[in-house]
Every structure is written in C-alpha cells, then in structure tokens.
XYZ file of N, CA and C in Angstrom:
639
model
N -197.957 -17.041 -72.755
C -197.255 -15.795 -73.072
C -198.220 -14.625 -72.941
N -197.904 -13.665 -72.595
C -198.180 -12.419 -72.027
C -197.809 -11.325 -72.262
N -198.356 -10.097 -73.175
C -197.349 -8.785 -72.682
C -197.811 -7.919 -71.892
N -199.170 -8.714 -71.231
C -199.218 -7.898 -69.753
C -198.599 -8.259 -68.585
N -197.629 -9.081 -68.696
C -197.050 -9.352 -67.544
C -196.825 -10.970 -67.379
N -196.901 -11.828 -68.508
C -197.078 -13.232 -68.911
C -195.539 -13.623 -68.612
N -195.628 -14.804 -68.676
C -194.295 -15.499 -68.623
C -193.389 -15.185 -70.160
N -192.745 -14.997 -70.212
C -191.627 -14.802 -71.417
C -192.326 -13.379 -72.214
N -193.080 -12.823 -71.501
C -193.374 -11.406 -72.043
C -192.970 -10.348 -71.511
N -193.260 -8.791 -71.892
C -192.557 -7.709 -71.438
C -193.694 -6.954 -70.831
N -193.477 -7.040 -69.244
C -194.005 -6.491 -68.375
C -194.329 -4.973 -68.672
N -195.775 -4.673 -68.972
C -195.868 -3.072 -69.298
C -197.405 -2.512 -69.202
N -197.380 -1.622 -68.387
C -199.195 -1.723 -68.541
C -199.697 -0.286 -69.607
N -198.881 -0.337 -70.779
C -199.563 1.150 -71.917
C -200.073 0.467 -72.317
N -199.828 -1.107 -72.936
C -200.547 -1.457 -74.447
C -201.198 -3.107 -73.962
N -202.317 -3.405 -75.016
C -202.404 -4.732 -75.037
C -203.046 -5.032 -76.216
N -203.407 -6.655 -76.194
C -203.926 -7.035 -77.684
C -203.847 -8.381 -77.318
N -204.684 -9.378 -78.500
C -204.847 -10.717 -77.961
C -204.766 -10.849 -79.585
N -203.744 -12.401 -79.993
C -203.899 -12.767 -81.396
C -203.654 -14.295 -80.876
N -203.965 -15.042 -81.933
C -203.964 -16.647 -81.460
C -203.733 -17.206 -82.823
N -203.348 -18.152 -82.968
C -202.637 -19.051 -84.039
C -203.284 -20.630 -83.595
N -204.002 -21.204 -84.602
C -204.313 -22.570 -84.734
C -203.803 -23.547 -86.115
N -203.025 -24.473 -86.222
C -202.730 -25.754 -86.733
C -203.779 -26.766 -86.714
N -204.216 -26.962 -88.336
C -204.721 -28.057 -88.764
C -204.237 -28.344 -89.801
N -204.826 -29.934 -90.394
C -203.964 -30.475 -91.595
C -204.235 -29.847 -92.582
N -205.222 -29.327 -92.418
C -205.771 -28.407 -94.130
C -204.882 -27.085 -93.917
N -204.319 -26.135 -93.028
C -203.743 -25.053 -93.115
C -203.615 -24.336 -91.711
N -203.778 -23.213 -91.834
C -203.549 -22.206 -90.557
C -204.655 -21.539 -90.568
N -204.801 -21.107 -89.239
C -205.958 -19.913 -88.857
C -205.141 -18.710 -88.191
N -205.040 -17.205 -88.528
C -204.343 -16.410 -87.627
C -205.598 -15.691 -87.371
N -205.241 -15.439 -85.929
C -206.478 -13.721 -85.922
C -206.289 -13.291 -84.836
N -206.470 -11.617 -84.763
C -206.411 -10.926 -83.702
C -207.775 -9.781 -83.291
N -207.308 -8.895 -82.457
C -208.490 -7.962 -82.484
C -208.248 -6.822 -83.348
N -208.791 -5.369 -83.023
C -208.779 -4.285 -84.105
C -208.876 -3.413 -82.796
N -208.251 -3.549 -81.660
C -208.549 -2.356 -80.784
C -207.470 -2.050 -80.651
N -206.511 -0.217 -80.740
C -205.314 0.198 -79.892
C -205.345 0.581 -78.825
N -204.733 0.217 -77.524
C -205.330 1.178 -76.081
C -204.200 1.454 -76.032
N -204.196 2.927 -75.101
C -202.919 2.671 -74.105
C -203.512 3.124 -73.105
N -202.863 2.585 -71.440
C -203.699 2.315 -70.520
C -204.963 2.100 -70.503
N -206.044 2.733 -70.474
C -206.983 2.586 -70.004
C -207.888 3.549 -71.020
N -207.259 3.994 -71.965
C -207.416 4.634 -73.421
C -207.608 4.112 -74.363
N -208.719 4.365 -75.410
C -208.813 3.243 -76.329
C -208.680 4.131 -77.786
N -207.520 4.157 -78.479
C -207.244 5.372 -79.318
C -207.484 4.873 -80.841
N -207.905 3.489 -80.811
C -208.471 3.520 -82.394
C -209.289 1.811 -82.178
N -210.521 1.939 -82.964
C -210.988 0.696 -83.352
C -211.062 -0.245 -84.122
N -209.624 -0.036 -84.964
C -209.731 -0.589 -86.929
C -208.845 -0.795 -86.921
N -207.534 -1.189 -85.890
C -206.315 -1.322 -85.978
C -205.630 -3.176 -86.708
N -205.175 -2.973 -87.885
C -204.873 -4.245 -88.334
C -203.473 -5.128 -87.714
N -203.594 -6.377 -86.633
C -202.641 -6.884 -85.966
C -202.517 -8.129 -87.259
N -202.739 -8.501 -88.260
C -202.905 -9.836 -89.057
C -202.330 -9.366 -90.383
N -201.330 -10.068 -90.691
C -201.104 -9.648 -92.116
C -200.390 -10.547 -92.768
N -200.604 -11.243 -94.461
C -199.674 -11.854 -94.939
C -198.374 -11.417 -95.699
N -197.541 -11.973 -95.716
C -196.252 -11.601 -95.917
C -195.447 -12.314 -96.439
N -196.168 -13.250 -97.308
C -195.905 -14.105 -98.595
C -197.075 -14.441 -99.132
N -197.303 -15.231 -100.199
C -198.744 -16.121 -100.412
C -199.141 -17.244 -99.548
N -198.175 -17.524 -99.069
C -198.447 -18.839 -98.112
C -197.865 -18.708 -96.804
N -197.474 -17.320 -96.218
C -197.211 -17.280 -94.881
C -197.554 -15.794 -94.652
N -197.989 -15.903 -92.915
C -198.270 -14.895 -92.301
C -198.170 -14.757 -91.188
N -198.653 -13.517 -90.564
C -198.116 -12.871 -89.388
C -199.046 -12.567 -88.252
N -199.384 -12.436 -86.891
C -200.612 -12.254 -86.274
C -199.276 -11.542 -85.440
N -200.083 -10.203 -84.505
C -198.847 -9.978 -83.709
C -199.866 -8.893 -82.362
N -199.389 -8.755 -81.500
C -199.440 -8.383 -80.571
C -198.240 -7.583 -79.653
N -198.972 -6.907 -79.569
C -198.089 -5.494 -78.711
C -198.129 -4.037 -79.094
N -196.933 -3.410 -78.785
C -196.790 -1.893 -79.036
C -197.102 -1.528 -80.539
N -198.276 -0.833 -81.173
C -198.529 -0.789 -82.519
C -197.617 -0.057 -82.989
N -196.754 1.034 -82.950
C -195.603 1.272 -83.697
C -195.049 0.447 -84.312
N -193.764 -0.134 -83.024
C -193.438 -1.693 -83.214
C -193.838 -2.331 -84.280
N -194.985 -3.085 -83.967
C -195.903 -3.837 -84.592
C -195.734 -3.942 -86.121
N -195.511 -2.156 -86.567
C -195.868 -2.060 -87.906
C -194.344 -1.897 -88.626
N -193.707 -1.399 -87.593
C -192.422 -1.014 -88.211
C -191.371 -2.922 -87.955
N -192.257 -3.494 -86.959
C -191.314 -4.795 -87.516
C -192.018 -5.589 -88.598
N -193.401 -5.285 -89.050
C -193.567 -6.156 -90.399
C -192.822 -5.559 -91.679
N -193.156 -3.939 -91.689
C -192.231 -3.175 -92.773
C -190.803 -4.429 -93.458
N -190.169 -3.958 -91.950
C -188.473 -4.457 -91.878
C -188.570 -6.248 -93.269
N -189.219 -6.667 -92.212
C -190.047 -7.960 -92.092
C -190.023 -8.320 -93.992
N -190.973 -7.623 -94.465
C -191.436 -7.553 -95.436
C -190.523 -6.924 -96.217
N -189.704 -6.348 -96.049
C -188.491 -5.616 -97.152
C -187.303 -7.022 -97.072
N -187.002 -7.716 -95.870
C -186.158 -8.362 -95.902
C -186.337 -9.843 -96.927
N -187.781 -9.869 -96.945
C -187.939 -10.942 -97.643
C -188.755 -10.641 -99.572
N -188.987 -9.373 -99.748
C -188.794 -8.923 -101.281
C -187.753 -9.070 -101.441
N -186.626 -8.640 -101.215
C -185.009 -8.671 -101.278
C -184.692 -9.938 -101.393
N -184.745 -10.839 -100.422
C -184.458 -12.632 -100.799
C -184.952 -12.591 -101.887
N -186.278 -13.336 -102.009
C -186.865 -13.662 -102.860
C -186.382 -13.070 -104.630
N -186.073 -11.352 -104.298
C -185.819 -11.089 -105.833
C -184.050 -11.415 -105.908
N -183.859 -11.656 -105.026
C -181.820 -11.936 -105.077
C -182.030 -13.462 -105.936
N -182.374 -14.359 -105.048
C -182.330 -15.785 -105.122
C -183.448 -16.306 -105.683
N -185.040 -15.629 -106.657
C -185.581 -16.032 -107.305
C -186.758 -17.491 -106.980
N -186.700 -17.226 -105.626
C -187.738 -18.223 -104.529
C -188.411 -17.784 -103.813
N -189.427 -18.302 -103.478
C -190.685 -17.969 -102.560
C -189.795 -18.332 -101.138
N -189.713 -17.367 -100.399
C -188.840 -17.699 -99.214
C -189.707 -18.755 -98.100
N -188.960 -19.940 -97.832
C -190.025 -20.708 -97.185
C -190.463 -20.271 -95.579
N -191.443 -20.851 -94.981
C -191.844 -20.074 -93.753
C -191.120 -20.363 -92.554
N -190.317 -21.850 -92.976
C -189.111 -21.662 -91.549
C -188.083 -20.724 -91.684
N -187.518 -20.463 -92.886
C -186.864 -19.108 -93.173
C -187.269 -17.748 -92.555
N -188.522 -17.217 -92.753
C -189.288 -16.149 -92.055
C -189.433 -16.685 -91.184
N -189.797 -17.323 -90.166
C -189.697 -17.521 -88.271
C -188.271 -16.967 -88.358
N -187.579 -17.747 -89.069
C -185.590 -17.755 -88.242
C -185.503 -16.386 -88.317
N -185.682 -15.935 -90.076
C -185.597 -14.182 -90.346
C -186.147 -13.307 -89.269
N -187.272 -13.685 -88.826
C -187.807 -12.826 -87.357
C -187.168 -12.659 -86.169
N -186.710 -13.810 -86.703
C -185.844 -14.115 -84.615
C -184.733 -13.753 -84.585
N -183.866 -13.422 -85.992
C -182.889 -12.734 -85.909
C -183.004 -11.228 -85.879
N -183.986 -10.889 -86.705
C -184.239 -9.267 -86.647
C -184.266 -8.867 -84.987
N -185.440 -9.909 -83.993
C -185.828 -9.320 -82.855
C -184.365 -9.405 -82.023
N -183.531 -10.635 -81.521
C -182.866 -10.828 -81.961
C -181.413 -9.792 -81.789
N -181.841 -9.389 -83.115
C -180.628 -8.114 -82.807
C -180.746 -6.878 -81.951
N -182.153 -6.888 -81.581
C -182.666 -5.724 -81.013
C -182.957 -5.958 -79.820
N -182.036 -6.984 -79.165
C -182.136 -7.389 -77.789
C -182.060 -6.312 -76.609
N -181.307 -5.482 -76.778
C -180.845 -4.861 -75.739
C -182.041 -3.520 -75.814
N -182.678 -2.941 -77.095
C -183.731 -1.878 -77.416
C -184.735 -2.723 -78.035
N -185.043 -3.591 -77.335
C -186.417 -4.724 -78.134
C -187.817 -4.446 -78.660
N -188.655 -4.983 -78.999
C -189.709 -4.504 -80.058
C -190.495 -4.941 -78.730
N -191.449 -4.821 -78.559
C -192.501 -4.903 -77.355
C -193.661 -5.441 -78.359
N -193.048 -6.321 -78.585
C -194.462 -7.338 -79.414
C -193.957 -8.782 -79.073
N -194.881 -9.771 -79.001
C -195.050 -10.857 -79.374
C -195.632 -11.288 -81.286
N -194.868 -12.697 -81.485
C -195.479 -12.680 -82.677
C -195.580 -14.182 -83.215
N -197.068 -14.304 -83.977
C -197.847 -15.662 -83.975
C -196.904 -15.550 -86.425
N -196.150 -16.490 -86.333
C -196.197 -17.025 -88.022
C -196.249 -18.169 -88.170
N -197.059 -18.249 -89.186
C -197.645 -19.502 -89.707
C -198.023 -18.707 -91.045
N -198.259 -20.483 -91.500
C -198.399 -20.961 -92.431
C -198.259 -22.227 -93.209
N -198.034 -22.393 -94.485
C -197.537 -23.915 -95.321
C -195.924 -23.747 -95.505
N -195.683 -24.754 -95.518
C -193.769 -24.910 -95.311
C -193.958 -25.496 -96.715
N -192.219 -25.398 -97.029
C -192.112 -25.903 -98.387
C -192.140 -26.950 -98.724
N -192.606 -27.916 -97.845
C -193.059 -29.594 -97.889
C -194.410 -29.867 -98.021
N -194.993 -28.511 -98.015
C -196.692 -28.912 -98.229
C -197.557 -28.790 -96.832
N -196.766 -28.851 -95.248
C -197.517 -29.037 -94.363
C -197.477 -28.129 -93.493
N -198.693 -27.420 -93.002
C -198.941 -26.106 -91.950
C -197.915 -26.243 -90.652
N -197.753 -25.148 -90.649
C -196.693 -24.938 -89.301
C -196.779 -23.689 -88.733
N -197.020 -23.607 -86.975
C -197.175 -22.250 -86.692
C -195.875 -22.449 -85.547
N -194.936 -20.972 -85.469
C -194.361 -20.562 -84.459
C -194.696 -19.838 -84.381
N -193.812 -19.344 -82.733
C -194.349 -18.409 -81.726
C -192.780 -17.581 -81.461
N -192.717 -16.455 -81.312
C -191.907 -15.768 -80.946
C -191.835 -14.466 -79.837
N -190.935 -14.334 -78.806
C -190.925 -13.904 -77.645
C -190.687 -12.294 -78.542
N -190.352 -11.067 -77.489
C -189.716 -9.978 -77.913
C -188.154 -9.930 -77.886
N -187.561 -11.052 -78.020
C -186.004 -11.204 -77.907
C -185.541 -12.143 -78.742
N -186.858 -12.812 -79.646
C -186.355 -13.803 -80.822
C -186.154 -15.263 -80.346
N -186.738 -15.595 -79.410
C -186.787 -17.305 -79.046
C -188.083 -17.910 -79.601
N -187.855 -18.988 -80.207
C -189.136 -19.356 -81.140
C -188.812 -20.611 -80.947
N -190.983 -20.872 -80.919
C -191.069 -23.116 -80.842
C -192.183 -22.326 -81.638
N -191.988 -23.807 -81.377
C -193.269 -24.211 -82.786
C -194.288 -24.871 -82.136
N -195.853 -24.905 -82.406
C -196.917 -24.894 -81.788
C -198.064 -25.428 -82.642
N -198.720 -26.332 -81.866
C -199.815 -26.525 -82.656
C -201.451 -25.689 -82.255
N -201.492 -24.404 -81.142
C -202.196 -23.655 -81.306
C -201.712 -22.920 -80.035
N -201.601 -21.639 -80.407
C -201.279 -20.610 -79.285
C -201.984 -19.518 -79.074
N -201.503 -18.682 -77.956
C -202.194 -17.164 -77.996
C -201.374 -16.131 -77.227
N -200.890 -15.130 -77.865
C -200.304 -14.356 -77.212
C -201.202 -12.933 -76.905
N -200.024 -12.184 -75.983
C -200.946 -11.169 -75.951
C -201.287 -10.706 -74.084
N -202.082 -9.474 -73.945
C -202.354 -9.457 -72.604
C -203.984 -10.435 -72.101
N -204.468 -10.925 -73.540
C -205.380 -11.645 -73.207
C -205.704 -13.053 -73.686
N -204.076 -13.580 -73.802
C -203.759 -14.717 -74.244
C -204.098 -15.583 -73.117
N -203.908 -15.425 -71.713
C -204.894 -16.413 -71.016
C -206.037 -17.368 -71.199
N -206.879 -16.284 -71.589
C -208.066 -16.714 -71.733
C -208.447 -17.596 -72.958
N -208.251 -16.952 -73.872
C -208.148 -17.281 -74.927
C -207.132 -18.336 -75.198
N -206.234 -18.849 -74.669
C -205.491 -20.191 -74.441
C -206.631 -21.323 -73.941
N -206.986 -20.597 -72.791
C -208.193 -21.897 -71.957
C -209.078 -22.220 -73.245
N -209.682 -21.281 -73.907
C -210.944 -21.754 -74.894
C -210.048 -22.854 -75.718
N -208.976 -22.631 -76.592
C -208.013 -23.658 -77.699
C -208.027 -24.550 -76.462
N -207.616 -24.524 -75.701
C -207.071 -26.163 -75.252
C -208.365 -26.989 -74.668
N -209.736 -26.099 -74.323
C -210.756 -27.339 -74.784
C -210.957 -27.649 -75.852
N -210.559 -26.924 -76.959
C -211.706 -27.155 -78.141
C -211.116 -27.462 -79.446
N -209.291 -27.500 -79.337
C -208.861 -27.862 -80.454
C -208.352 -29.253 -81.011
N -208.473 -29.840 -81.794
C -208.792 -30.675 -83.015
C -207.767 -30.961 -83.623
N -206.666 -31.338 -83.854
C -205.463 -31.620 -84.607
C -206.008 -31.721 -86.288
N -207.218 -32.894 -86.358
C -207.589 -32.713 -88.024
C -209.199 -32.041 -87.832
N -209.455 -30.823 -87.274
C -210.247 -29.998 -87.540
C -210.211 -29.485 -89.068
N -211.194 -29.307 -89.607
C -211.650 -28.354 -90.831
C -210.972 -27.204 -90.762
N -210.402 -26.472 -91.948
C -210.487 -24.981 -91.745
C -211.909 -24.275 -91.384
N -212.572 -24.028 -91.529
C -214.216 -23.731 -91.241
C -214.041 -23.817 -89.540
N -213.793 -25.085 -89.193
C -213.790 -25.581 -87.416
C -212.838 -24.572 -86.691
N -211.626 -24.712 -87.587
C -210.517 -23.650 -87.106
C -210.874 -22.333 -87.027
N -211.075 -21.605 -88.114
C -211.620 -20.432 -88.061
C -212.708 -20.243 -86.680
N -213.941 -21.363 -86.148
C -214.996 -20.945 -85.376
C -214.185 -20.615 -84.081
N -213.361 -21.568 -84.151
C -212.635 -21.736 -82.849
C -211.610 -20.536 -82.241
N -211.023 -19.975 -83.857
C -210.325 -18.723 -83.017
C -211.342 -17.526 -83.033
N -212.294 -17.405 -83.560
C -213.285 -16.768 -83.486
C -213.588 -16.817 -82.111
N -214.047 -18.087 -81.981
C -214.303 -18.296 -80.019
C -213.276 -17.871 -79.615
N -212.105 -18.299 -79.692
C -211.174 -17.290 -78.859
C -210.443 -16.483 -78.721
N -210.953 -15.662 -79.682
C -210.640 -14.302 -79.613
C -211.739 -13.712 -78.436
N -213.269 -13.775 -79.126
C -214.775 -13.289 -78.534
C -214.157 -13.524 -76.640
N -213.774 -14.766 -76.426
C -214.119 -15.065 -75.023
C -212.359 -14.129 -74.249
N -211.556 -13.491 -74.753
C -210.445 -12.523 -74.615
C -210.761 -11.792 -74.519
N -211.696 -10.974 -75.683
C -212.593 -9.275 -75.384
C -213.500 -9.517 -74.559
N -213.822 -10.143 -74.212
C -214.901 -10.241 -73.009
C -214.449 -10.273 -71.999
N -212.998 -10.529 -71.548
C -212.620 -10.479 -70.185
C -211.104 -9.345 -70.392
N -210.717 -9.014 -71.214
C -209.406 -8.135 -71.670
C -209.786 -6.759 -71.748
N -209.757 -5.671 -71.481
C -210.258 -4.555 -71.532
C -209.218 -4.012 -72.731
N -208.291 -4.574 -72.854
C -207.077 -3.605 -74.043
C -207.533 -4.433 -75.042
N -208.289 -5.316 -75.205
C -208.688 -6.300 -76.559
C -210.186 -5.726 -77.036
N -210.318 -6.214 -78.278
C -211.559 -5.431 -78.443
C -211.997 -5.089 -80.302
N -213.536 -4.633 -80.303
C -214.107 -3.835 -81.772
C -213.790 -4.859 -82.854
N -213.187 -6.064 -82.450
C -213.335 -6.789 -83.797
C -212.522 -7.793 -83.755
N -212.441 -8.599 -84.760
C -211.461 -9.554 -85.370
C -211.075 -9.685 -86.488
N -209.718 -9.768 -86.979
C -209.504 -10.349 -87.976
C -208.444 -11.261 -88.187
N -209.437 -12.226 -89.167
C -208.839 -13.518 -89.484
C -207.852 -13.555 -90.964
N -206.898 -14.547 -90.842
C -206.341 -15.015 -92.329
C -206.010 -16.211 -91.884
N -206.612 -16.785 -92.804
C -206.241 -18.022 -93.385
C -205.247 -18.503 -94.245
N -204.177 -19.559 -94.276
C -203.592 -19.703 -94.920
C -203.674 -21.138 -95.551
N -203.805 -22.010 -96.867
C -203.766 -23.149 -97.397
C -202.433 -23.456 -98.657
N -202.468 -25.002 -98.567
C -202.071 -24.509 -99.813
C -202.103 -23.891 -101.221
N -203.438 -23.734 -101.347
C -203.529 -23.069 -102.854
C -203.912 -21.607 -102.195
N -203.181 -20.930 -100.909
C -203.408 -19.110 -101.055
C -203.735 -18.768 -99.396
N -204.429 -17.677 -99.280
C -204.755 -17.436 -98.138
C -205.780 -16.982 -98.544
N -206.681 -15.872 -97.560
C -207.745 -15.434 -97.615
C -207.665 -14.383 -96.219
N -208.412 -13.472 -96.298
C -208.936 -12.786 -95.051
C -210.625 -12.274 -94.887
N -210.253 -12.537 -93.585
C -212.033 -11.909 -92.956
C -212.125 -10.779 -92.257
N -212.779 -10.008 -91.749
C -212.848 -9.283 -90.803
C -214.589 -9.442 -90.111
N -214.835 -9.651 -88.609
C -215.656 -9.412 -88.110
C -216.051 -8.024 -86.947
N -216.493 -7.687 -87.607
C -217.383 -6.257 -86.424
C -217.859 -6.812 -85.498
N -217.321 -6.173 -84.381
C -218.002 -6.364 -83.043
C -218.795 -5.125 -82.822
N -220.157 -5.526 -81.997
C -220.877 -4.531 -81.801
C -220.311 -3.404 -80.383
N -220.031 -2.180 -80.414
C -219.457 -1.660 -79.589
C -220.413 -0.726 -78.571
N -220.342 -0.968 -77.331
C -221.334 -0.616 -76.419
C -221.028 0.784 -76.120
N -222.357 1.586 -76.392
C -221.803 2.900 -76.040
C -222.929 3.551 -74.710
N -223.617 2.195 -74.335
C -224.583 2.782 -73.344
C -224.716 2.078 -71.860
C-alpha cells in the first residue's frame, strides 16, 4: 500500500509519510515519522502520525495531515460516546469496523490517509489491521503504509519474528522506519513509536539528526 501511487492507495504527489505496524505475542509496535511535506516542501518536523485511542488500542496513520487529525478527532469522539453509552472499553475489532465505516461513508469525498490499528482484542491477543482510504480492512501480521511503505515493507519481511520480544519489535520498526527516510524524501526528522500490551501502552519518540549542510 501506497499513497504515493501504491496499489489500493490514492494517487497524489502533495503529501507523504511512512508508518508500519508489527504483531507479536507479547503486543503491538506502531510507528511513524514526524515530517509534513507537501511536494517537495517540508512544512513541519514534529508532526505526530501515532496515537492511542483507548488504553489498549491505537492508531499509526499516514497521509494528508488535516485528514489525519480530523479523522482521529471523529475517531475518538465516536468511541468516548460508546464507551460512556454502554459502559465498556470498546474492543479493537469494534474500532477497525468503526473506522471503516466512518471512511466508508466518505467514499465519494474520501480522507487521503491510510491507516495502521492495532492493538490487544478483548480475548487477550494482539491484532493489527490495515485500512485503505475507502474503508476495506485485513488484518496483518506486519505492514507499512504510506509513500514509503515499500521500503520499509522489504526491511519487515526479512526481519520479522512471529514470537519476537517487544524490545525486537520495537528495533525492527525502528529499522523500518530509518531504512524509508533514507530512501523517501516526504518521510523524515524522526520517529515515533507506541507500544501496546496487555497491561497499557507506552510511547517513544526518536530524533533524527537533520542535515543542514
């Protein structure tokens, strides 16, 4: 998947971004970069693509940063509302479906994102889907979307581990994120990670050193 021009992505050359999603038995790894471009413009370096949106599920996303922010908003109001109606932690196949209907409805004026959720399901065991900009979703045991999801696909499919460590997981999308900004010019200035287990999540952020010479 692609939203520079990938298979089941939306052909567009303003924006890009690289986020990747890994499955192991201990939990999830999400992470993306911190760069906004459009074309060939690089208009902020601190931009957050990773966010959780329960205690035990979250979001990695890629594409148009408007978008981006205004479909976690939605995202995130739709599921305070469950949760305080019906008095449950909304489970994370619920939020995939909830996503894919939001995008979904917005078929015909669509969100120009791709989007990586994961997390722990209400059975105890990690699960990541993947979702197009029109709401078609599988489920995956490590992906990467994005305009520099290529690459960063090749690194996961040497190097991933079904019962990898979280620690292993984390190095690994670390690696592939690093080996995306190195060949992605719209990717870039950083990473950030969340983790998700069962007892919580966590987040990281890494600084990339940015070349100004």
């Amino acid at each position: 998947m692609g939203l520079g021009g990938g298979a089941g992505g939306v052909s567009t050359p303003y924006y890009g971004a690289t986020a990747v999603g890994i499955k192991t038995r201990a939990g999830v790894v999400l992470a993306a970069d911190k760069r906004m471009s459009y074309g060939g413009f690089v208009m902020s370096r601190n931009v957050k693509k990773v966010h959780p949106v329960t205690r035990r599920v979250g979001i990695a996303i890629a594409g148009f940063y408007a978008d981006m922010h205004g479909l976690i908003r939605i995202l995130e109001a739709e599921i305070r509302y469950y949760e305080t109606s019906n008095r449950v932690v909304m489970p994370l196949r619920a939020v995939a479906k909830l996503l894919s209907a939001i995008l979904y409805s917005n078929k015909f004026f669509p969100y120009y994102v791709e989007a990586i959720v994961g997390g722990i399901n209400g059975d105890g065991e990690p699960r990541i889907y993947v979702l197009d900009p029109v709401g078609a979703i599988t489920e995956e045991d490590y992906i990467a979307v994005g305009s520099g999801a290529t690459v960063a696909l090749g690194v996961l499919e040497s190097f991933y581990k079904p019962d990898a460590s979280i620690e292993e997981a984390e190095d690994l999308a670390v690696k592939a994120m690093r080996a995306a900004i190195a060949r992605d010019s719209s990717s870039g200035d950083g990473i950030d990670l969340l983790t998700i287990t069962p007892d919580g999540y966590r987040e990281k952020t890494i600084k990339l050193r940015v070349v100004t010479s």
